[in-house]
mmCIF file with all atom_site columns, N, CA and C in Angstrom:
data_model
loop_
_atom_site.group_PDB
_atom_site.id
_atom_site.type_symbol
_atom_site.label_atom_id
_atom_site.label_alt_id
_atom_site.label_comp_id
_atom_site.label_asym_id
_atom_site.label_entity_id
_atom_site.label_seq_id
_atom_site.pdbx_PDB_ins_code
_atom_site.Cartn_x
_atom_site.Cartn_y
_atom_site.Cartn_z
_atom_site.occupancy
_atom_site.B_iso_or_equiv
_atom_site.pdbx_formal_charge
_atom_site.auth_seq_id
_atom_site.auth_comp_id
_atom_site.auth_asym_id
_atom_site.auth_atom_id
_atom_site.pdbx_PDB_model_num
ATOM 1   N N  . MET A 1 1  ? 51.578 -50.824 33.430 1.00 0.00 ? 733 MET A N  1
ATOM 2   C CA . MET A 1 1  ? 52.370 -51.957 33.838 1.00 0.00 ? 733 MET A CA 1
ATOM 3   C C  . MET A 1 1  ? 52.705 -51.812 35.318 1.00 0.00 ? 733 MET A C  1
ATOM 4   N N  . THR A 1 2  ? 52.493 -52.869 36.061 1.00 0.00 ? 734 THR A N  1
ATOM 5   C CA . THR A 1 2  ? 52.759 -52.866 37.493 1.00 0.00 ? 734 THR A CA 1
ATOM 6   C C  . THR A 1 2  ? 54.008 -53.685 37.783 1.00 0.00 ? 734 THR A C  1
ATOM 7   N N  . VAL A 1 3  ? 54.896 -53.098 38.568 1.00 0.00 ? 735 VAL A N  1
ATOM 8   C CA . VAL A 1 3  ? 56.100 -53.802 39.001 1.00 0.00 ? 735 VAL A CA 1
ATOM 9   C C  . VAL A 1 3  ? 55.977 -54.035 40.493 1.00 0.00 ? 735 VAL A C  1
ATOM 10  N N  . SER A 1 4  ? 56.189 -55.271 40.908 1.00 0.00 ? 736 SER A N  1
ATOM 11  C CA . SER A 1 4  ? 56.061 -55.612 42.317 1.00 0.00 ? 736 SER A CA 1
ATOM 12  C C  . SER A 1 4  ? 57.417 -56.074 42.848 1.00 0.00 ? 736 SER A C  1
ATOM 13  N N  . LEU A 1 5  ? 57.891 -55.399 43.903 1.00 0.00 ? 737 LEU A N  1
ATOM 14  C CA . LEU A 1 5  ? 59.140 -55.770 44.558 1.00 0.00 ? 737 LEU A CA 1
ATOM 15  C C  . LEU A 1 5  ? 58.870 -56.041 46.027 1.00 0.00 ? 737 LEU A C  1
ATOM 16  N N  . PRO A 1 6  ? 59.402 -57.123 46.555 1.00 0.00 ? 738 PRO A N  1
ATOM 17  C CA . PRO A 1 6  ? 59.259 -57.353 47.996 1.00 0.00 ? 738 PRO A CA 1
ATOM 18  C C  . PRO A 1 6  ? 60.001 -56.259 48.778 1.00 0.00 ? 738 PRO A C  1
ATOM 19  N N  . LEU A 1 7  ? 59.422 -55.829 49.872 1.00 0.00 ? 739 LEU A N  1
ATOM 20  C CA . LEU A 1 7  ? 60.017 -54.773 50.690 1.00 0.00 ? 739 LEU A CA 1
ATOM 21  C C  . LEU A 1 7  ? 61.380 -55.194 51.217 1.00 0.00 ? 739 LEU A C  1
ATOM 22  N N  . VAL A 1 8  ? 61.537 -56.471 51.534 1.00 0.00 ? 740 VAL A N  1
ATOM 23  C CA . VAL A 1 8  ? 62.824 -56.932 52.053 1.00 0.00 ? 740 VAL A CA 1
ATOM 24  C C  . VAL A 1 8  ? 63.912 -56.793 50.986 1.00 0.00 ? 740 VAL A C  1
ATOM 25  N N  . LEU A 1 9  ? 63.566 -56.957 49.713 1.00 0.00 ? 741 LEU A N  1
ATOM 26  C CA . LEU A 1 9  ? 64.537 -56.768 48.634 1.00 0.00 ? 741 LEU A CA 1
ATOM 27  C C  . LEU A 1 9  ? 64.957 -55.311 48.538 1.00 0.00 ? 741 LEU A C  1
ATOM 28  N N  . VAL A 1 10 ? 64.012 -54.414 48.632 1.00 0.00 ? 742 VAL A N  1
ATOM 29  C CA . VAL A 1 10 ? 64.318 -52.984 48.583 1.00 0.00 ? 742 VAL A CA 1
ATOM 30  C C  . VAL A 1 10 ? 65.204 -52.586 49.765 1.00 0.00 ? 742 VAL A C  1
ATOM 31  N N  . LEU A 1 11 ? 64.854 -53.050 50.966 1.00 0.00 ? 743 LEU A N  1
ATOM 32  C CA . LEU A 1 11 ? 65.655 -52.729 52.144 1.00 0.00 ? 743 LEU A CA 1
ATOM 33  C C  . LEU A 1 11 ? 67.048 -53.348 52.060 1.00 0.00 ? 743 LEU A C  1
ATOM 34  N N  . GLY A 1 12 ? 67.144 -54.535 51.491 1.00 0.00 ? 744 GLY A N  1
ATOM 35  C CA . GLY A 1 12 ? 68.448 -55.158 51.296 1.00 0.00 ? 744 GLY A CA 1
ATOM 36  C C  . GLY A 1 12 ? 69.313 -54.362 50.335 1.00 0.00 ? 744 GLY A C  1
ATOM 37  N N  . LEU A 1 13 ? 68.713 -53.855 49.263 1.00 0.00 ? 745 LEU A N  1
ATOM 38  C CA . LEU A 1 13 ? 69.457 -53.023 48.316 1.00 0.00 ? 745 LEU A CA 1
ATOM 39  C C  . LEU A 1 13 ? 69.903 -51.710 48.949 1.00 0.00 ? 745 LEU A C  1
ATOM 40  N N  . VAL A 1 14 ? 69.059 -51.144 49.791 1.00 0.00 ? 746 VAL A N  1
ATOM 41  C CA . VAL A 1 14 ? 69.441 -49.913 50.499 1.00 0.00 ? 746 VAL A CA 1
ATOM 42  C C  . VAL A 1 14 ? 70.602 -50.188 51.444 1.00 0.00 ? 746 VAL A C  1
ATOM 43  N N  . ALA A 1 15 ? 70.556 -51.314 52.153 1.00 0.00 ? 747 ALA A N  1
ATOM 44  C CA . ALA A 1 15 ? 71.654 -51.663 53.061 1.00 0.00 ? 747 ALA A CA 1
ATOM 45  C C  . ALA A 1 15 ? 72.942 -51.888 52.278 1.00 0.00 ? 747 ALA A C  1
ATOM 46  N N  . TRP A 1 16 ? 72.858 -52.616 51.166 1.00 0.00 ? 748 TRP A N  1
ATOM 47  C CA . TRP A 1 16 ? 74.043 -52.870 50.343 1.00 0.00 ? 748 TRP A CA 1
ATOM 48  C C  . TRP A 1 16 ? 74.615 -51.555 49.803 1.00 0.00 ? 748 TRP A C  1
ATOM 49  N N  . GLY A 1 17 ? 73.740 -50.690 49.299 1.00 0.00 ? 749 GLY A N  1
ATOM 50  C CA . GLY A 1 17 ? 74.190 -49.406 48.776 1.00 0.00 ? 749 GLY A CA 1
ATOM 51  C C  . GLY A 1 17 ? 74.807 -48.528 49.851 1.00 0.00 ? 749 GLY A C  1
ATOM 52  N N  . SER A 1 18 ? 74.260 -48.599 51.049 1.00 0.00 ? 750 SER A N  1
ATOM 53  C CA . SER A 1 18 ? 74.814 -47.811 52.154 1.00 0.00 ? 750 SER A CA 1
ATOM 54  C C  . SER A 1 18 ? 76.224 -48.276 52.507 1.00 0.00 ? 750 SER A C  1
ATOM 55  N N  . ILE A 1 19 ? 76.417 -49.583 52.525 1.00 0.00 ? 751 ILE A N  1
ATOM 56  C CA . ILE A 1 19 ? 77.748 -50.112 52.826 1.00 0.00 ? 751 ILE A CA 1
ATOM 57  C C  . ILE A 1 19 ? 78.715 -49.783 51.694 1.00 0.00 ? 751 ILE A C  1
ATOM 58  N N  . ARG A 1 20 ? 78.262 -49.955 50.472 1.00 0.00 ? 752 ARG A N  1
ATOM 59  C CA . ARG A 1 20 ? 79.140 -49.810 49.301 1.00 0.00 ? 752 ARG A CA 1
ATOM 60  C C  . ARG A 1 20 ? 79.493 -48.351 49.007 1.00 0.00 ? 752 ARG A C  1
ATOM 61  N N  . PHE A 1 21 ? 78.498 -47.476 48.997 1.00 0.00 ? 753 PHE A N  1
ATOM 62  C CA . PHE A 1 21 ? 78.707 -46.119 48.505 1.00 0.00 ? 753 PHE A CA 1
ATOM 63  C C  . PHE A 1 21 ? 78.777 -45.043 49.592 1.00 0.00 ? 753 PHE A C  1
ATOM 64  N N  . LEU A 1 22 ? 78.124 -45.257 50.717 1.00 0.00 ? 754 LEU A N  1
ATOM 65  C CA . LEU A 1 22 ? 78.126 -44.246 51.768 1.00 0.00 ? 754 LEU A CA 1
ATOM 66  C C  . LEU A 1 22 ? 79.146 -44.530 52.859 1.00 0.00 ? 754 LEU A C  1
ATOM 67  N N  . GLY A 1 23 ? 79.738 -45.703 52.823 1.00 0.00 ? 755 GLY A N  1
ATOM 68  C CA . GLY A 1 23 ? 80.750 -46.036 53.820 1.00 0.00 ? 755 GLY A CA 1
ATOM 69  C C  . GLY A 1 23 ? 80.183 -46.405 55.174 1.00 0.00 ? 755 GLY A C  1
ATOM 70  N N  . VAL A 1 24 ? 78.940 -46.839 55.213 1.00 0.00 ? 756 VAL A N  1
ATOM 71  C CA . VAL A 1 24 ? 78.351 -47.284 56.474 1.00 0.00 ? 756 VAL A CA 1
ATOM 72  C C  . VAL A 1 24 ? 79.005 -48.611 56.853 1.00 0.00 ? 756 VAL A C  1
ATOM 73  N N  . ARG A 1 25 ? 79.342 -48.742 58.101 1.00 0.00 ? 757 ARG A N  1
ATOM 74  C CA . ARG A 1 25 ? 80.016 -49.946 58.579 1.00 0.00 ? 757 ARG A CA 1
ATOM 75  C C  . ARG A 1 25 ? 79.048 -51.138 58.565 1.00 0.00 ? 757 ARG A C  1
ATOM 76  N N  . PRO A 1 26 ? 79.515 -52.312 58.125 1.00 0.00 ? 758 PRO A N  1
ATOM 77  C CA . PRO A 1 26 ? 78.640 -53.499 58.106 1.00 0.00 ? 758 PRO A CA 1
ATOM 78  C C  . PRO A 1 26 ? 78.092 -53.863 59.485 1.00 0.00 ? 758 PRO A C  1
ATOM 79  N N  . TRP A 1 27 ? 78.869 -53.640 60.556 1.00 0.00 ? 759 TRP A N  1
ATOM 80  C CA . TRP A 1 27 ? 78.373 -53.978 61.889 1.00 0.00 ? 759 TRP A CA 1
ATOM 81  C C  . TRP A 1 27 ? 77.167 -53.130 62.255 1.00 0.00 ? 759 TRP A C  1
ATOM 82  N N  . LEU A 1 28 ? 77.109 -51.901 61.739 1.00 0.00 ? 760 LEU A N  1
ATOM 83  C CA . LEU A 1 28 ? 75.960 -51.035 62.014 1.00 0.00 ? 760 LEU A CA 1
ATOM 84  C C  . LEU A 1 28 ? 74.700 -51.571 61.344 1.00 0.00 ? 760 LEU A C  1
ATOM 85  N N  . VAL A 1 29 ? 74.848 -52.086 60.132 1.00 0.00 ? 761 VAL A N  1
ATOM 86  C CA . VAL A 1 29 ? 73.710 -52.692 59.442 1.00 0.00 ? 761 VAL A CA 1
ATOM 87  C C  . VAL A 1 29 ? 73.215 -53.910 60.216 1.00 0.00 ? 761 VAL A C  1
ATOM 88  N N  . VAL A 1 30 ? 74.126 -54.704 60.748 1.00 0.00 ? 762 VAL A N  1
ATOM 89  C CA . VAL A 1 30 ? 73.748 -55.878 61.535 1.00 0.00 ? 762 VAL A CA 1
ATOM 90  C C  . VAL A 1 30 ? 73.005 -55.460 62.803 1.00 0.00 ? 762 VAL A C  1
ATOM 91  N N  . VAL A 1 31 ? 73.484 -54.425 63.469 1.00 0.00 ? 763 VAL A N  1
ATOM 92  C CA . VAL A 1 31 ? 72.818 -53.932 64.681 1.00 0.00 ? 763 VAL A CA 1
ATOM 93  C C  . VAL A 1 31 ? 71.411 -53.449 64.364 1.00 0.00 ? 763 VAL A C  1
ATOM 94  N N  . ILE A 1 32 ? 71.254 -52.721 63.273 1.00 0.00 ? 764 ILE A N  1
ATOM 95  C CA . ILE A 1 32 ? 69.925 -52.225 62.890 1.00 0.00 ? 764 ILE A CA 1
ATOM 96  C C  . ILE A 1 32 ? 69.000 -53.393 62.547 1.00 0.00 ? 764 ILE A C  1
ATOM 97  N N  . ALA A 1 33 ? 69.524 -54.409 61.853 1.00 0.00 ? 765 ALA A N  1
ATOM 98  C CA . ALA A 1 33 ? 68.707 -55.586 61.528 1.00 0.00 ? 765 ALA A CA 1
ATOM 99  C C  . ALA A 1 33 ? 68.278 -56.318 62.796 1.00 0.00 ? 765 ALA A C  1
ATOM 100 N N  . LEU A 1 34 ? 69.190 -56.480 63.740 1.00 0.00 ? 766 LEU A N  1
ATOM 101 C CA . LEU A 1 34 ? 68.835 -57.132 65.004 1.00 0.00 ? 766 LEU A CA 1
ATOM 102 C C  . LEU A 1 34 ? 67.791 -56.324 65.770 1.00 0.00 ? 766 LEU A C  1
ATOM 103 N N  . PHE A 1 35 ? 67.912 -54.995 65.730 1.00 0.00 ? 767 PHE A N  1
ATOM 104 C CA . PHE A 1 35 ? 66.910 -54.142 66.359 1.00 0.00 ? 767 PHE A CA 1
ATOM 105 C C  . PHE A 1 35 ? 65.534 -54.385 65.738 1.00 0.00 ? 767 PHE A C  1
ATOM 106 N N  . GLY A 1 36 ? 65.508 -54.569 64.426 1.00 0.00 ? 768 GLY A N  1
ATOM 107 C CA . GLY A 1 36 ? 64.243 -54.866 63.752 1.00 0.00 ? 768 GLY A CA 1
ATOM 108 C C  . GLY A 1 36 ? 63.625 -56.164 64.231 1.00 0.00 ? 768 GLY A C  1
ATOM 109 N N  . PHE A 1 37 ? 64.470 -57.195 64.426 1.00 0.00 ? 769 PHE A N  1
ATOM 110 C CA . PHE A 1 37 ? 63.950 -58.467 64.924 1.00 0.00 ? 769 PHE A CA 1
ATOM 111 C C  . PHE A 1 37 ? 63.403 -58.316 66.335 1.00 0.00 ? 769 PHE A C  1
ATOM 112 N N  . TYR A 1 38 ? 64.097 -57.584 67.179 1.00 0.00 ? 770 TYR A N  1
ATOM 113 C CA . TYR A 1 38 ? 63.598 -57.368 68.544 1.00 0.00 ? 770 TYR A CA 1
ATOM 114 C C  . TYR A 1 38 ? 62.339 -56.515 68.550 1.00 0.00 ? 770 TYR A C  1
ATOM 115 N N  . LEU A 1 39 ? 62.266 -55.532 67.665 1.00 0.00 ? 771 LEU A N  1
ATOM 116 C CA . LEU A 1 39 ? 61.087 -54.680 67.566 1.00 0.00 ? 771 LEU A CA 1
ATOM 117 C C  . LEU A 1 39 ? 59.863 -55.480 67.134 1.00 0.00 ? 771 LEU A C  1
ATOM 118 N N  . ALA A 1 40 ? 60.087 -56.503 66.314 1.00 0.00 ? 772 ALA A N  1
ATOM 119 C CA . ALA A 1 40 ? 58.974 -57.334 65.841 1.00 0.00 ? 772 ALA A CA 1
ATOM 120 C C  . ALA A 1 40 ? 58.316 -58.113 66.976 1.00 0.00 ? 772 ALA A C  1
ATOM 121 N N  . ASP A 1 41 ? 59.014 -58.304 68.076 1.00 0.00 ? 773 ASP A N  1
ATOM 122 C CA . ASP A 1 41 ? 58.458 -59.037 69.216 1.00 0.00 ? 773 ASP A CA 1
ATOM 123 C C  . ASP A 1 41 ? 57.766 -58.134 70.232 1.00 0.00 ? 773 ASP A C  1
ATOM 124 N N  . THR A 1 42 ? 57.715 -56.834 69.976 1.00 0.00 ? 774 THR A N  1
ATOM 125 C CA . THR A 1 42 ? 57.102 -55.914 70.921 1.00 0.00 ? 774 THR A CA 1
ATOM 126 C C  . THR A 1 42 ? 55.678 -55.584 70.495 1.00 0.00 ? 774 THR A C  1
ATOM 127 N N  . SER A 1 43 ? 55.017 -54.791 71.306 1.00 0.00 ? 775 SER A N  1
ATOM 128 C CA . SER A 1 43 ? 53.649 -54.389 70.986 1.00 0.00 ? 775 SER A CA 1
ATOM 129 C C  . SER A 1 43 ? 53.613 -53.327 69.887 1.00 0.00 ? 775 SER A C  1
ATOM 130 N N  . LEU A 1 44 ? 54.762 -52.790 69.506 1.00 0.00 ? 776 LEU A N  1
ATOM 131 C CA . LEU A 1 44 ? 54.809 -51.796 68.433 1.00 0.00 ? 776 LEU A CA 1
ATOM 132 C C  . LEU A 1 44 ? 54.787 -52.420 67.046 1.00 0.00 ? 776 LEU A C  1
ATOM 133 N N  . ALA A 1 45 ? 54.958 -53.735 66.952 1.00 0.00 ? 777 ALA A N  1
ATOM 134 C CA . ALA A 1 45 ? 55.028 -54.408 65.656 1.00 0.00 ? 777 ALA A CA 1
ATOM 135 C C  . ALA A 1 45 ? 53.791 -54.138 64.786 1.00 0.00 ? 777 ALA A C  1
ATOM 136 N N  . PRO A 1 46 ? 52.558 -54.230 65.310 1.00 0.00 ? 778 PRO A N  1
ATOM 137 C CA . PRO A 1 46 ? 51.399 -53.938 64.460 1.00 0.00 ? 778 PRO A CA 1
ATOM 138 C C  . PRO A 1 46 ? 51.367 -52.488 63.966 1.00 0.00 ? 778 PRO A C  1
ATOM 139 N N  . VAL A 1 47 ? 51.839 -51.564 64.790 1.00 0.00 ? 779 VAL A N  1
ATOM 140 C CA . VAL A 1 47 ? 51.866 -50.154 64.392 1.00 0.00 ? 779 VAL A CA 1
ATOM 141 C C  . VAL A 1 47 ? 52.869 -49.941 63.259 1.00 0.00 ? 779 VAL A C  1
ATOM 142 N N  . VAL A 1 48 ? 54.038 -50.555 63.388 1.00 0.00 ? 780 VAL A N  1
ATOM 143 C CA . VAL A 1 48 ? 55.057 -50.442 62.345 1.00 0.00 ? 780 VAL A CA 1
ATOM 144 C C  . VAL A 1 48 ? 54.551 -51.091 61.056 1.00 0.00 ? 780 VAL A C  1
ATOM 145 N N  . ASP A 1 49 ? 53.910 -52.244 61.174 1.00 0.00 ? 781 ASP A N  1
ATOM 146 C CA . ASP A 1 49 ? 53.382 -52.942 59.997 1.00 0.00 ? 781 ASP A CA 1
ATOM 147 C C  . ASP A 1 49 ? 52.317 -52.120 59.294 1.00 0.00 ? 781 ASP A C  1
ATOM 148 N N  . SER A 1 50 ? 51.376 -51.572 60.041 1.00 0.00 ? 782 SER A N  1
ATOM 149 C CA . SER A 1 50 ? 50.311 -50.785 59.411 1.00 0.00 ? 782 SER A CA 1
ATOM 150 C C  . SER A 1 50 ? 50.858 -49.485 58.831 1.00 0.00 ? 782 SER A C  1
ATOM 151 N N  . GLY A 1 51 ? 51.850 -48.891 59.488 1.00 0.00 ? 783 GLY A N  1
ATOM 152 C CA . GLY A 1 51 ? 52.461 -47.678 58.948 1.00 0.00 ? 783 GLY A CA 1
ATOM 153 C C  . GLY A 1 51 ? 53.211 -47.949 57.656 1.00 0.00 ? 783 GLY A C  1
ATOM 154 N N  . THR A 1 52 ? 53.899 -49.083 57.609 1.00 0.00 ? 784 THR A N  1
ATOM 155 C CA . THR A 1 52 ? 54.617 -49.470 56.387 1.00 0.00 ? 784 THR A CA 1
ATOM 156 C C  . THR A 1 52 ? 53.631 -49.723 55.264 1.00 0.00 ? 784 THR A C  1
ATOM 157 N N  . ARG A 1 53 ? 52.560 -50.437 55.563 1.00 0.00 ? 785 ARG A N  1
ATOM 158 C CA . ARG A 1 53 ? 51.558 -50.717 54.523 1.00 0.00 ? 785 ARG A CA 1
ATOM 159 C C  . ARG A 1 53 ? 50.879 -49.436 54.036 1.00 0.00 ? 785 ARG A C  1
ATOM 160 N N  . SER A 1 54 ? 50.624 -48.511 54.938 1.00 0.00 ? 786 SER A N  1
ATOM 161 C CA . SER A 1 54 ? 50.024 -47.230 54.533 1.00 0.00 ? 786 SER A CA 1
ATOM 162 C C  . SER A 1 54 ? 50.971 -46.456 53.645 1.00 0.00 ? 786 SER A C  1
ATOM 163 N N  . GLY A 1 55 ? 52.256 -46.441 53.992 1.00 0.00 ? 787 GLY A N  1
ATOM 164 C CA . GLY A 1 55 ? 53.249 -45.748 53.168 1.00 0.00 ? 787 GLY A CA 1
ATOM 165 C C  . GLY A 1 55 ? 53.357 -46.349 51.783 1.00 0.00 ? 787 GLY A C  1
ATOM 166 N N  . ILE A 1 56 ? 53.304 -47.681 51.706 1.00 0.00 ? 788 ILE A N  1
ATOM 167 C CA . ILE A 1 56 ? 53.376 -48.357 50.408 1.00 0.00 ? 788 ILE A CA 1
ATOM 168 C C  . ILE A 1 56 ? 52.129 -48.052 49.594 1.00 0.00 ? 788 ILE A C  1
ATOM 169 N N  . ASP A 1 57 ? 50.972 -48.016 50.252 1.00 0.00 ? 789 ASP A N  1
ATOM 170 C CA . ASP A 1 57 ? 49.735 -47.667 49.539 1.00 0.00 ? 789 ASP A CA 1
ATOM 171 C C  . ASP A 1 57 ? 49.786 -46.245 48.987 1.00 0.00 ? 789 ASP A C  1
ATOM 172 N N  . ILE A 1 58 ? 50.388 -45.326 49.740 1.00 0.00 ? 790 ILE A N  1
ATOM 173 C CA . ILE A 1 58 ? 50.507 -43.940 49.272 1.00 0.00 ? 790 ILE A CA 1
ATOM 174 C C  . ILE A 1 58 ? 51.416 -43.875 48.055 1.00 0.00 ? 790 ILE A C  1
ATOM 175 N N  . VAL A 1 59 ? 52.546 -44.605 48.124 1.00 0.00 ? 791 VAL A N  1
ATOM 176 C CA . VAL A 1 59 ? 53.478 -44.613 46.990 1.00 0.00 ? 791 VAL A CA 1
ATOM 177 C C  . VAL A 1 59 ? 52.833 -45.239 45.770 1.00 0.00 ? 791 VAL A C  1
ATOM 178 N N  . ASN A 1 60 ? 52.051 -46.309 45.972 1.00 0.00 ? 792 ASN A N  1
ATOM 179 C CA . ASN A 1 60 ? 51.393 -46.984 44.854 1.00 0.00 ? 792 ASN A CA 1
ATOM 180 C C  . ASN A 1 60 ? 50.185 -46.223 44.327 1.00 0.00 ? 792 ASN A C  1
ATOM 181 N N  . GLY A 1 61 ? 49.708 -45.247 45.073 1.00 0.00 ? 793 GLY A N  1
ATOM 182 C CA . GLY A 1 61 ? 48.556 -44.471 44.645 1.00 0.00 ? 793 GLY A CA 1
ATOM 183 C C  . GLY A 1 61 ? 47.232 -45.158 44.886 1.00 0.00 ? 793 GLY A C  1
ATOM 184 N N  . ASP A 1 62 ? 47.182 -46.084 45.827 1.00 0.00 ? 794 ASP A N  1
ATOM 185 C CA . ASP A 1 62 ? 45.914 -46.796 46.137 1.00 0.00 ? 794 ASP A CA 1
ATOM 186 C C  . ASP A 1 62 ? 45.088 -46.015 47.122 1.00 0.00 ? 794 ASP A C  1
#
């Protein structure tokens, strides 16, 4: 049986859990999210995308 979860859902759950259980400040999560948006506009975006996809493939065993 294969379970498919969008990466944004997983990252959202990690952010929620960090705020709820680890005491991470919500403003820090917002800053990190904004950094992600700015990073997406740089030349590093394809490298981050391919690295994320490779990591997901390793976890999935493909």
